[in-house]
Short mmCIF file of C-alpha atoms in Angstrom, two decimals:
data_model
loop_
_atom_site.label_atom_id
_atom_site.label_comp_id
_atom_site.label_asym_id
_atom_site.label_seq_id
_atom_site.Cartn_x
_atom_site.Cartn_y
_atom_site.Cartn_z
CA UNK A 1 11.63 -10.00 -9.67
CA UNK A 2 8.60 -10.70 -11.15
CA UNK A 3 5.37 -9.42 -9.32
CA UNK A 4 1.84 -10.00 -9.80
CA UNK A 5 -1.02 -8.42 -8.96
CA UNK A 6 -4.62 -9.77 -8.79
CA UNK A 7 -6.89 -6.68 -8.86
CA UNK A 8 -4.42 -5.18 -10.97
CA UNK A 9 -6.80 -2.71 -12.72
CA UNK A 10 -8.53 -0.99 -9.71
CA UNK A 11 -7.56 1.65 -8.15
CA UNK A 12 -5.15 -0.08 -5.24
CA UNK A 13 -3.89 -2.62 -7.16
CA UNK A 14 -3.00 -0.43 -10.48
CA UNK A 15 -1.50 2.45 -8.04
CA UNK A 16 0.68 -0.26 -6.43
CA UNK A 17 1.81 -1.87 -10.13
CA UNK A 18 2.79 1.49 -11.22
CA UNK A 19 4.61 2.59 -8.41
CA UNK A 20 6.32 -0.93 -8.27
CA UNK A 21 7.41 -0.61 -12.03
CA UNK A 22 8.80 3.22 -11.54
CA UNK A 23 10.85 2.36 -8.74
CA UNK A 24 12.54 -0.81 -9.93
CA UNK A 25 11.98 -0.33 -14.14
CA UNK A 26 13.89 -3.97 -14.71
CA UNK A 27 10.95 -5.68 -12.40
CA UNK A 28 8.40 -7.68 -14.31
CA UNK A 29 4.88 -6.93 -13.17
CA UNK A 30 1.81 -8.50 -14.29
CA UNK A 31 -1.21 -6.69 -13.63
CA UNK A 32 -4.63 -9.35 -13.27
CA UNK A 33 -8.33 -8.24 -13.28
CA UNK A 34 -11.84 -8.99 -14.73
CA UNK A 35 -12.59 -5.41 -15.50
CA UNK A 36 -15.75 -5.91 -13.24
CA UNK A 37 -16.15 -2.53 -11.16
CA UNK A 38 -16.68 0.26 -13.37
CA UNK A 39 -13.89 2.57 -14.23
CA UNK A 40 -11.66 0.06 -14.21
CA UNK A 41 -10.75 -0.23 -17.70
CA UNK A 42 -9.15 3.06 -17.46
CA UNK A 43 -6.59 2.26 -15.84
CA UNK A 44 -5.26 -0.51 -18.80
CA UNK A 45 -3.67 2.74 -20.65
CA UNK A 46 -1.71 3.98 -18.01
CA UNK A 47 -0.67 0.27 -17.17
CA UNK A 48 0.47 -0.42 -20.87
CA UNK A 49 2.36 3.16 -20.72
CA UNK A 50 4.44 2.14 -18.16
CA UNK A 51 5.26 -1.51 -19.60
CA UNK A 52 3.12 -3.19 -17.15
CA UNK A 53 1.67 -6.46 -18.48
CA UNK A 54 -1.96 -7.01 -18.35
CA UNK A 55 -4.21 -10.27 -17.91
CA UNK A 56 -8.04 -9.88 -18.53
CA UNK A 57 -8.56 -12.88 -15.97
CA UNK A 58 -10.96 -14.02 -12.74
CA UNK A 59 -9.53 -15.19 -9.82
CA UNK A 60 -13.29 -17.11 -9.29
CA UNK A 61 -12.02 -19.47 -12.10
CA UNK A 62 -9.03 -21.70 -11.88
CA UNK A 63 -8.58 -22.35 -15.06
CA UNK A 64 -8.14 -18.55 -15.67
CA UNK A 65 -5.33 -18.88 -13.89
CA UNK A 66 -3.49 -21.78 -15.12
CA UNK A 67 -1.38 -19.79 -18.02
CA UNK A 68 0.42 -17.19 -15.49
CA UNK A 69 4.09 -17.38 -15.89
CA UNK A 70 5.96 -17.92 -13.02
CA UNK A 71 6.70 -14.88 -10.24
CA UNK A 72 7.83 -13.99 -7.29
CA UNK A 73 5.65 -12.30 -5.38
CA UNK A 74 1.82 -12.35 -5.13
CA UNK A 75 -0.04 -8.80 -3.84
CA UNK A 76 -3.91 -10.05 -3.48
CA UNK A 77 -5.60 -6.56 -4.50
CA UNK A 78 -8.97 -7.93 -5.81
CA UNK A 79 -11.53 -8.19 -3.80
CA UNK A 80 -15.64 -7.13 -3.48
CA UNK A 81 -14.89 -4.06 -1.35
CA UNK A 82 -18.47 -3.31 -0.20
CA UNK A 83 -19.56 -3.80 2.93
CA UNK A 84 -22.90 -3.46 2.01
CA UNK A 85 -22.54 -6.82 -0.34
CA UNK A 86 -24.56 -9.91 0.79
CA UNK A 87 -27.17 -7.60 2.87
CA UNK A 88 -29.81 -7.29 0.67
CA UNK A 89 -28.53 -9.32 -2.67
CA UNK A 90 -26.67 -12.85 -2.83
CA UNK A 91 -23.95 -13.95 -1.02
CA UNK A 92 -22.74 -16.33 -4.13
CA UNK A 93 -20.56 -13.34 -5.62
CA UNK A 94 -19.41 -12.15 -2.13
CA UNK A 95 -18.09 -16.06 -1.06
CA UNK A 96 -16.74 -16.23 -4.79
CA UNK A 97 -14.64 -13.32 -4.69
CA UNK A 98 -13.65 -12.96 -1.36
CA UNK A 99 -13.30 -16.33 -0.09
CA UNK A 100 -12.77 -19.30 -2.81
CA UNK A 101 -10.77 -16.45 -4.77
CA UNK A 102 -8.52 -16.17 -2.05
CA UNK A 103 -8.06 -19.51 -2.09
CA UNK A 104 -7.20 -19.79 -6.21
CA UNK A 105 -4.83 -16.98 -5.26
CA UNK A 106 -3.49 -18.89 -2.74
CA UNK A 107 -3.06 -22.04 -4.54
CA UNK A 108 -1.32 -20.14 -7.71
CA UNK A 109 1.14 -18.85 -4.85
CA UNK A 110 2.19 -22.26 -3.41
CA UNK A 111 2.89 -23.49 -7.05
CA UNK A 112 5.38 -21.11 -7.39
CA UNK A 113 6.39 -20.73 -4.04
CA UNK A 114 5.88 -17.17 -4.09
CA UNK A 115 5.71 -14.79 -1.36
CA UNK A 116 2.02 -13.54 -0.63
CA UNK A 117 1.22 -10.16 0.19
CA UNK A 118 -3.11 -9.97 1.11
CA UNK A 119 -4.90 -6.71 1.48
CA UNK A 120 -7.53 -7.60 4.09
CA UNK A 121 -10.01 -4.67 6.04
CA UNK A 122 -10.34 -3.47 9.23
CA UNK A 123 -14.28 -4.76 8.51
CA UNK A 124 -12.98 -8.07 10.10
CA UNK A 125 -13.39 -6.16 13.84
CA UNK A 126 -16.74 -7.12 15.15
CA UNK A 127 -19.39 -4.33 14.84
CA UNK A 128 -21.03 -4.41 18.34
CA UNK A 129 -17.21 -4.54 19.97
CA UNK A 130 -16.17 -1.49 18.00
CA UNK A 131 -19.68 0.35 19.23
CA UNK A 132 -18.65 -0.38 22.68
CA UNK A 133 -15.61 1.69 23.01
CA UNK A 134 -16.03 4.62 25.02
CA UNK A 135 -16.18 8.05 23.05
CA UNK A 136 -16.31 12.01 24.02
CA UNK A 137 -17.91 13.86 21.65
CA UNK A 138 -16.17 17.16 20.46
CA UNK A 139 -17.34 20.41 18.10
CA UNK A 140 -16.66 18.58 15.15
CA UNK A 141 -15.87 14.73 15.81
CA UNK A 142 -16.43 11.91 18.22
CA UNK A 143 -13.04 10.71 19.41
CA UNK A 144 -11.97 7.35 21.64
CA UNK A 145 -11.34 8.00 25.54
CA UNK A 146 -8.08 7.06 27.05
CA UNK A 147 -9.77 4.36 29.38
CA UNK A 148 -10.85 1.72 28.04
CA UNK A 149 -12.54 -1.92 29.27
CA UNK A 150 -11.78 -3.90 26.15
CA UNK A 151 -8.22 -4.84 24.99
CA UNK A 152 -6.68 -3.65 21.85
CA UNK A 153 -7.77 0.05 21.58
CA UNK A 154 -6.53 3.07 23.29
CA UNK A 155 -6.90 6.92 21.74
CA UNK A 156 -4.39 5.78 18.99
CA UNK A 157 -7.10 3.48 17.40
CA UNK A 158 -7.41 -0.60 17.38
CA UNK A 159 -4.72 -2.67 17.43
CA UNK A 160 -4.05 -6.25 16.52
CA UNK A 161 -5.41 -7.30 20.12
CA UNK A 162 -8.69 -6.30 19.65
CA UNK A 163 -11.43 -9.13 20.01
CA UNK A 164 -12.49 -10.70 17.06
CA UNK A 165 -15.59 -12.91 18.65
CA UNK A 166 -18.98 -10.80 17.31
CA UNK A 167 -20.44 -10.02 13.91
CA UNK A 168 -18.76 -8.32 11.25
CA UNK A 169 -20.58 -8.16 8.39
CA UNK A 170 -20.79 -10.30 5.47
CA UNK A 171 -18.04 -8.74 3.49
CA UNK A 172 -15.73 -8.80 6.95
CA UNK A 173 -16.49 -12.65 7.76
CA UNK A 174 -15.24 -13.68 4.05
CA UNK A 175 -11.63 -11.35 4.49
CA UNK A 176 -11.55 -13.04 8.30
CA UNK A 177 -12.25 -16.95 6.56
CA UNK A 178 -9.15 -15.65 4.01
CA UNK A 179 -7.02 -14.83 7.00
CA UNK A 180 -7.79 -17.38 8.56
CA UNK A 181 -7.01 -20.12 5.81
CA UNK A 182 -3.69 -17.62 4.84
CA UNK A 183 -2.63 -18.25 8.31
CA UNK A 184 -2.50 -22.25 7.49
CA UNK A 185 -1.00 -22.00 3.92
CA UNK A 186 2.10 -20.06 6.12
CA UNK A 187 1.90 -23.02 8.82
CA UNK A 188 1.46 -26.17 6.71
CA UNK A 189 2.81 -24.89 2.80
CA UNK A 190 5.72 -22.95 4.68
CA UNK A 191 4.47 -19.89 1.96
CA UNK A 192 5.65 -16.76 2.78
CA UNK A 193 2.66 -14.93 3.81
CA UNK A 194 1.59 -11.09 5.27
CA UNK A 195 -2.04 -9.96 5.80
CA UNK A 196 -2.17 -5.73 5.97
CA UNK A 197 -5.58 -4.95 7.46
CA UNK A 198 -6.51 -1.57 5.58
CA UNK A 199 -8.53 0.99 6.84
CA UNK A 200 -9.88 3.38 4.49
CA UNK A 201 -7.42 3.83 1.83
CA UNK A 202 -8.56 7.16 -0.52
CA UNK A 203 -7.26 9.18 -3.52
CA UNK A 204 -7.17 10.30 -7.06
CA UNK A 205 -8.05 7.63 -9.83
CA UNK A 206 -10.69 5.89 -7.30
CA UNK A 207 -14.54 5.74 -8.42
CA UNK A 208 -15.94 6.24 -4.69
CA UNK A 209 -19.53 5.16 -4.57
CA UNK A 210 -21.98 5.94 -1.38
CA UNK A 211 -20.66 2.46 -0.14
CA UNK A 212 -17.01 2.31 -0.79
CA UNK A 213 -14.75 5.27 -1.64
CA UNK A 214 -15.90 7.92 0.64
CA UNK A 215 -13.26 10.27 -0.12
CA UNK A 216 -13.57 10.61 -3.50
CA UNK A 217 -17.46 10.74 -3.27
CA UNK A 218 -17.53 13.73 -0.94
CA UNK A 219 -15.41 15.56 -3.45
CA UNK A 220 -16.92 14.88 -6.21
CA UNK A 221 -20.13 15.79 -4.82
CA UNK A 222 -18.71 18.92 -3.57
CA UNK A 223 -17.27 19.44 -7.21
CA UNK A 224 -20.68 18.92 -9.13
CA UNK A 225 -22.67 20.58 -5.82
CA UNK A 226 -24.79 16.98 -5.48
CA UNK A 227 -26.45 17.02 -2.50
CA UNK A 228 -24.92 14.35 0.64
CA UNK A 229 -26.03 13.28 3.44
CA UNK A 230 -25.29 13.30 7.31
CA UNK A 231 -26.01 10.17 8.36
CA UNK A 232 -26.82 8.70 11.69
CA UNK A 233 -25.14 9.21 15.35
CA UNK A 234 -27.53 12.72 15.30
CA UNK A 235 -27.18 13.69 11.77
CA UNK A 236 -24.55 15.86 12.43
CA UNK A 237 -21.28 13.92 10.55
CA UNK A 238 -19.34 13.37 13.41
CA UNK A 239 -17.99 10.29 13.15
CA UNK A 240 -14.49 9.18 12.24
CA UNK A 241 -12.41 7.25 10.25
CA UNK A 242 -8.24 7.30 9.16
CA UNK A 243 -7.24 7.72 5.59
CA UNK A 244 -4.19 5.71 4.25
CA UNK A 245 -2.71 7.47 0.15
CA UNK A 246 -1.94 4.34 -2.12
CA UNK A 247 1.19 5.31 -2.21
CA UNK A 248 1.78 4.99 1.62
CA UNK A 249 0.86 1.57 0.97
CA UNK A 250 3.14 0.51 -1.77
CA UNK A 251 6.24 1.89 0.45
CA UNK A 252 5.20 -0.77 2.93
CA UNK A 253 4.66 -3.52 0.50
CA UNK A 254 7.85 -3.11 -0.82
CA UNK A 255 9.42 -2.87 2.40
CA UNK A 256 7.33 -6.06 3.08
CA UNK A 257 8.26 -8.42 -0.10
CA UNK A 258 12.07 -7.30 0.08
CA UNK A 259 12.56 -8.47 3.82
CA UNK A 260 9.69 -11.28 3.76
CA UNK A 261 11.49 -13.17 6.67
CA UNK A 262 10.91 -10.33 8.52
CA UNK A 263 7.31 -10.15 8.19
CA UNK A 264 5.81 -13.95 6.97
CA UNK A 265 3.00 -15.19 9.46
CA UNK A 266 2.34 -12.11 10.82
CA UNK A 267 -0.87 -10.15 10.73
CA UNK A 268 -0.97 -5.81 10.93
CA UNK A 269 -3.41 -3.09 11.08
CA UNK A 270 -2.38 -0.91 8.24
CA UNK A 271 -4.20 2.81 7.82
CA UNK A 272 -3.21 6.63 8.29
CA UNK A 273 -3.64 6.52 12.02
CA UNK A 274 -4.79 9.17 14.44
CA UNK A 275 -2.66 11.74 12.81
CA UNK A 276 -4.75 11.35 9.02
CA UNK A 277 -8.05 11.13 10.61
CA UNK A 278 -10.75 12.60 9.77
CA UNK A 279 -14.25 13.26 10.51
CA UNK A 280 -17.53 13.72 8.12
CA UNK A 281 -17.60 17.29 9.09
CA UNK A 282 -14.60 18.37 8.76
CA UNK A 283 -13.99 16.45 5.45
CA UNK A 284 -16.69 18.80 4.52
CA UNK A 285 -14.39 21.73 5.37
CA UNK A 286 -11.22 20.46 3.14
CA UNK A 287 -13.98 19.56 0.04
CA UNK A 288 -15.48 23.41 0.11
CA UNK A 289 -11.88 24.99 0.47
CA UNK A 290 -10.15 22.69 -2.05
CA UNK A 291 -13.05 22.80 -5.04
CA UNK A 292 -14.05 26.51 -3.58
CA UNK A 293 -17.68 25.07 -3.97
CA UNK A 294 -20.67 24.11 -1.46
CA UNK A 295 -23.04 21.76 -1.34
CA UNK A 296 -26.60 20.85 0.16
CA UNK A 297 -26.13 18.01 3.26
CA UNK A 298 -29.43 16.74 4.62
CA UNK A 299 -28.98 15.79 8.38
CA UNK A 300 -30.29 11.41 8.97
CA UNK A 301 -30.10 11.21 12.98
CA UNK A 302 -30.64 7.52 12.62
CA UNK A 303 -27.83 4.83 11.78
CA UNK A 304 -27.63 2.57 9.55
CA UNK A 305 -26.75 -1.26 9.70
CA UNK A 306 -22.96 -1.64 9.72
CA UNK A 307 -21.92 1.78 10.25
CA UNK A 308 -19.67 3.07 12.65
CA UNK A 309 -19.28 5.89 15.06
CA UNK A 310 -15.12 5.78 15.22
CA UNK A 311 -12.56 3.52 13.32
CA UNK A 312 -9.11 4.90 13.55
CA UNK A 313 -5.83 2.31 13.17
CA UNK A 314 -3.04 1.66 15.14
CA UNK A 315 -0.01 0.98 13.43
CA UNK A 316 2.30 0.51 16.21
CA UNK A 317 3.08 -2.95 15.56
CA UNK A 318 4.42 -2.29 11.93
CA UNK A 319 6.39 1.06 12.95
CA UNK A 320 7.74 -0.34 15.67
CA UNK A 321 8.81 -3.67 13.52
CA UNK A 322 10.52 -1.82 10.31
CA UNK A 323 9.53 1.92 10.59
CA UNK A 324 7.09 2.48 8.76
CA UNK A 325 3.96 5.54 8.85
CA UNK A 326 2.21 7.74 6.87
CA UNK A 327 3.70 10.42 5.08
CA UNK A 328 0.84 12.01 2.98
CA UNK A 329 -1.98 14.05 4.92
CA UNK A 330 -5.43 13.64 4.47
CA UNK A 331 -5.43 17.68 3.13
CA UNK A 332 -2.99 16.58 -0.02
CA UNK A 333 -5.18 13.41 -0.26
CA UNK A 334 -8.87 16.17 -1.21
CA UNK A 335 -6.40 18.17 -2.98
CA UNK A 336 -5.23 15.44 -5.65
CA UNK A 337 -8.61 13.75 -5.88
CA UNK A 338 -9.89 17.81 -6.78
CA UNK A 339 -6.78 18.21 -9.21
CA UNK A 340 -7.65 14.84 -10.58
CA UNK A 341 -11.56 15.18 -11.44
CA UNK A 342 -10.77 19.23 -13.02
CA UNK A 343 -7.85 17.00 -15.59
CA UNK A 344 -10.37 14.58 -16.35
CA UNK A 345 -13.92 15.90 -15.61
CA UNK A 346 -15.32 15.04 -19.06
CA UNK A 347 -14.14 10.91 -18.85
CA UNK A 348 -15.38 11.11 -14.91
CA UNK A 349 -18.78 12.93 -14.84
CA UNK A 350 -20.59 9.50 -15.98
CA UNK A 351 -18.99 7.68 -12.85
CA UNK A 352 -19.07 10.24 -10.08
CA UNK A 353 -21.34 12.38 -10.40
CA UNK A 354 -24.56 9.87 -10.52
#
């Protein structure tokens, strides 16, 4: 089989190449990235070590794309993960990578026939919905009440039923349009297609920024004692959110591209559940006892646009359909990224701890 992966250089998308290449060595995978987000490029040595072929391309341009041998199987990694992008700068980038991308990815897919594998967000849930649901409020988290008025969420987190009429966000409305078009490519092209809606997804080798990569930054903050923040719902870093290891996600995809039939047409909410959730505070308590350091964090009682109190997934569809769940706890998850910065802390320090 021959596998490739657009994105292929960041921190999903080389994790999942790797992993792909050490469990089947006589696979061919192509790795495919512009080298955009910083800290990227670090990643091409450990790519080349494990014979991992690498394209310096951009899914925004066709023509970038119009040398790619032919393969198998096409896991859409790349993407403008912030949800902050469009807000206060242009949406031209945003549409361009998220949207029309998508739909060069797409396009290189049908040539070949290939199955399609799409990492999309949780961000596609509308903001105001997700505020709705009812919450208690405990020492150190808010958590989701039993009863519930809207469909699609119960204390296990959202599932696929949740509404989807409301705002989103800029960065959630171009991975919805992508669905949505995905959807058609599966109906009218017959392609083999699976969209994973992803939660948080958090571990070593990721260069976590205030806006995207939360678990890392925390660390890292803890690890060079950089002050954080608290930020709205009281100031007091209650609020919630499930943590999915790359790894957990590459046992799916595989599970995924090796039983397509199974899957194709079919949309999931992917992410580490109630079970690897975690609040602000108490991420707070794994950071101090896995870097055995403390920082300063200021207290903001007032929210910011887009955030939320609660986001936890449920992943009921997907285990119930083939089995699958998280194996690695959130606890491992602040251990490697510690491990990882202390191996590399001279290479790192420029990234994280700005």
């Amino acid at each position: 089989m021959h596998i490739l992966i657009t994105g292929g250089a960041g921190f999903v998308g080389s994790h999942i190449a790797i992993s792909f290449k050490e469990k089947y060595p006589h696979y061919k995978v192509t790795c495919l990235d512009n080298l955009k987000r910083r800290g990227s490029e670090l990643n091409l040595t450990r790519l080349k070590a494990h014979a991992i072929t690498f394209v310096h391309a951009d899914i925004r341009n066709p023509e970038d794309l119009e040398g790619i041998e032919p393969f198998d199987c096409l896991i859409d990694a790349s993407a403008e993960p912030s949800v902050l992008a469009g807000l206060n700068s242009s949406m031209t980038q945003l549409i361009n990578n998220n949207l029309f991308g998508t739909v060069n990815c797409l396009e290189l897919a049908k040539k070949f026939q290939a199955k399609f594998i799409f990492l999309s967000t949780s961000r596609v849930y509308p903001i105001a919905s997700l505020e709705s649901v009812v919450t208690s409020e405990l020492p150190t988290r808010f958590t989701w009440q039993s009863a519930q008025t809207l469909p699609g969420v119960s204390e296990k987190g959202i599932s696929e039923d949740f509404p989807l009429t409301g705002s989103r966000s800029f960065y959630g409305a171009t991975k919805l349009a992508s669905e949505l078009l995905i959807q058609e490519y599966f109906s009218v092209n017959n392609l083999p297609t699976v969209i994973n809606r992803c939660g948080v997804i958090g571990g070593a080798g990721q260069m976590g920024k205030v806006d995207q990569g939360f678990m890392v930054l925390w660390v890292a903050r803890h690890y060079w004692q950089q002050k954080l923040n608290y930020i709205g719902y009281g100031g007091e870093g209650k609020q919630v959110r499930d943590v999915l290891h790359p790894t957990d996600l590459f046992k799916l995809i595989d599970i995924q591209i090796h039983s397509i039939k199974t899957f194709a047409g079919k949309t999931f909410n992917i992410g580490g559940g109630l079970k690897n959730s975690i609040s602000l505070q108490e991420l707070t308590t794994l950071c101090e006892k896995s870097t055995g350091k403390a920082t300063l964090i200021d207290k903001i009682k007032e929210n910011r646009p887009l955030d939320l109190k609660v986001y936890i997934s449920d992943y009921s569809q997907i285990e119930t359909l083939c089995g699958w769940s998280p194996t690695i706890p959130v606890s491992q998850i602040v251990d490697e990224i510690t491990e990882w910065i202390q191996k590399n802390e001279r290479m790192l320090e420029p990234i994280l701890n700005t």
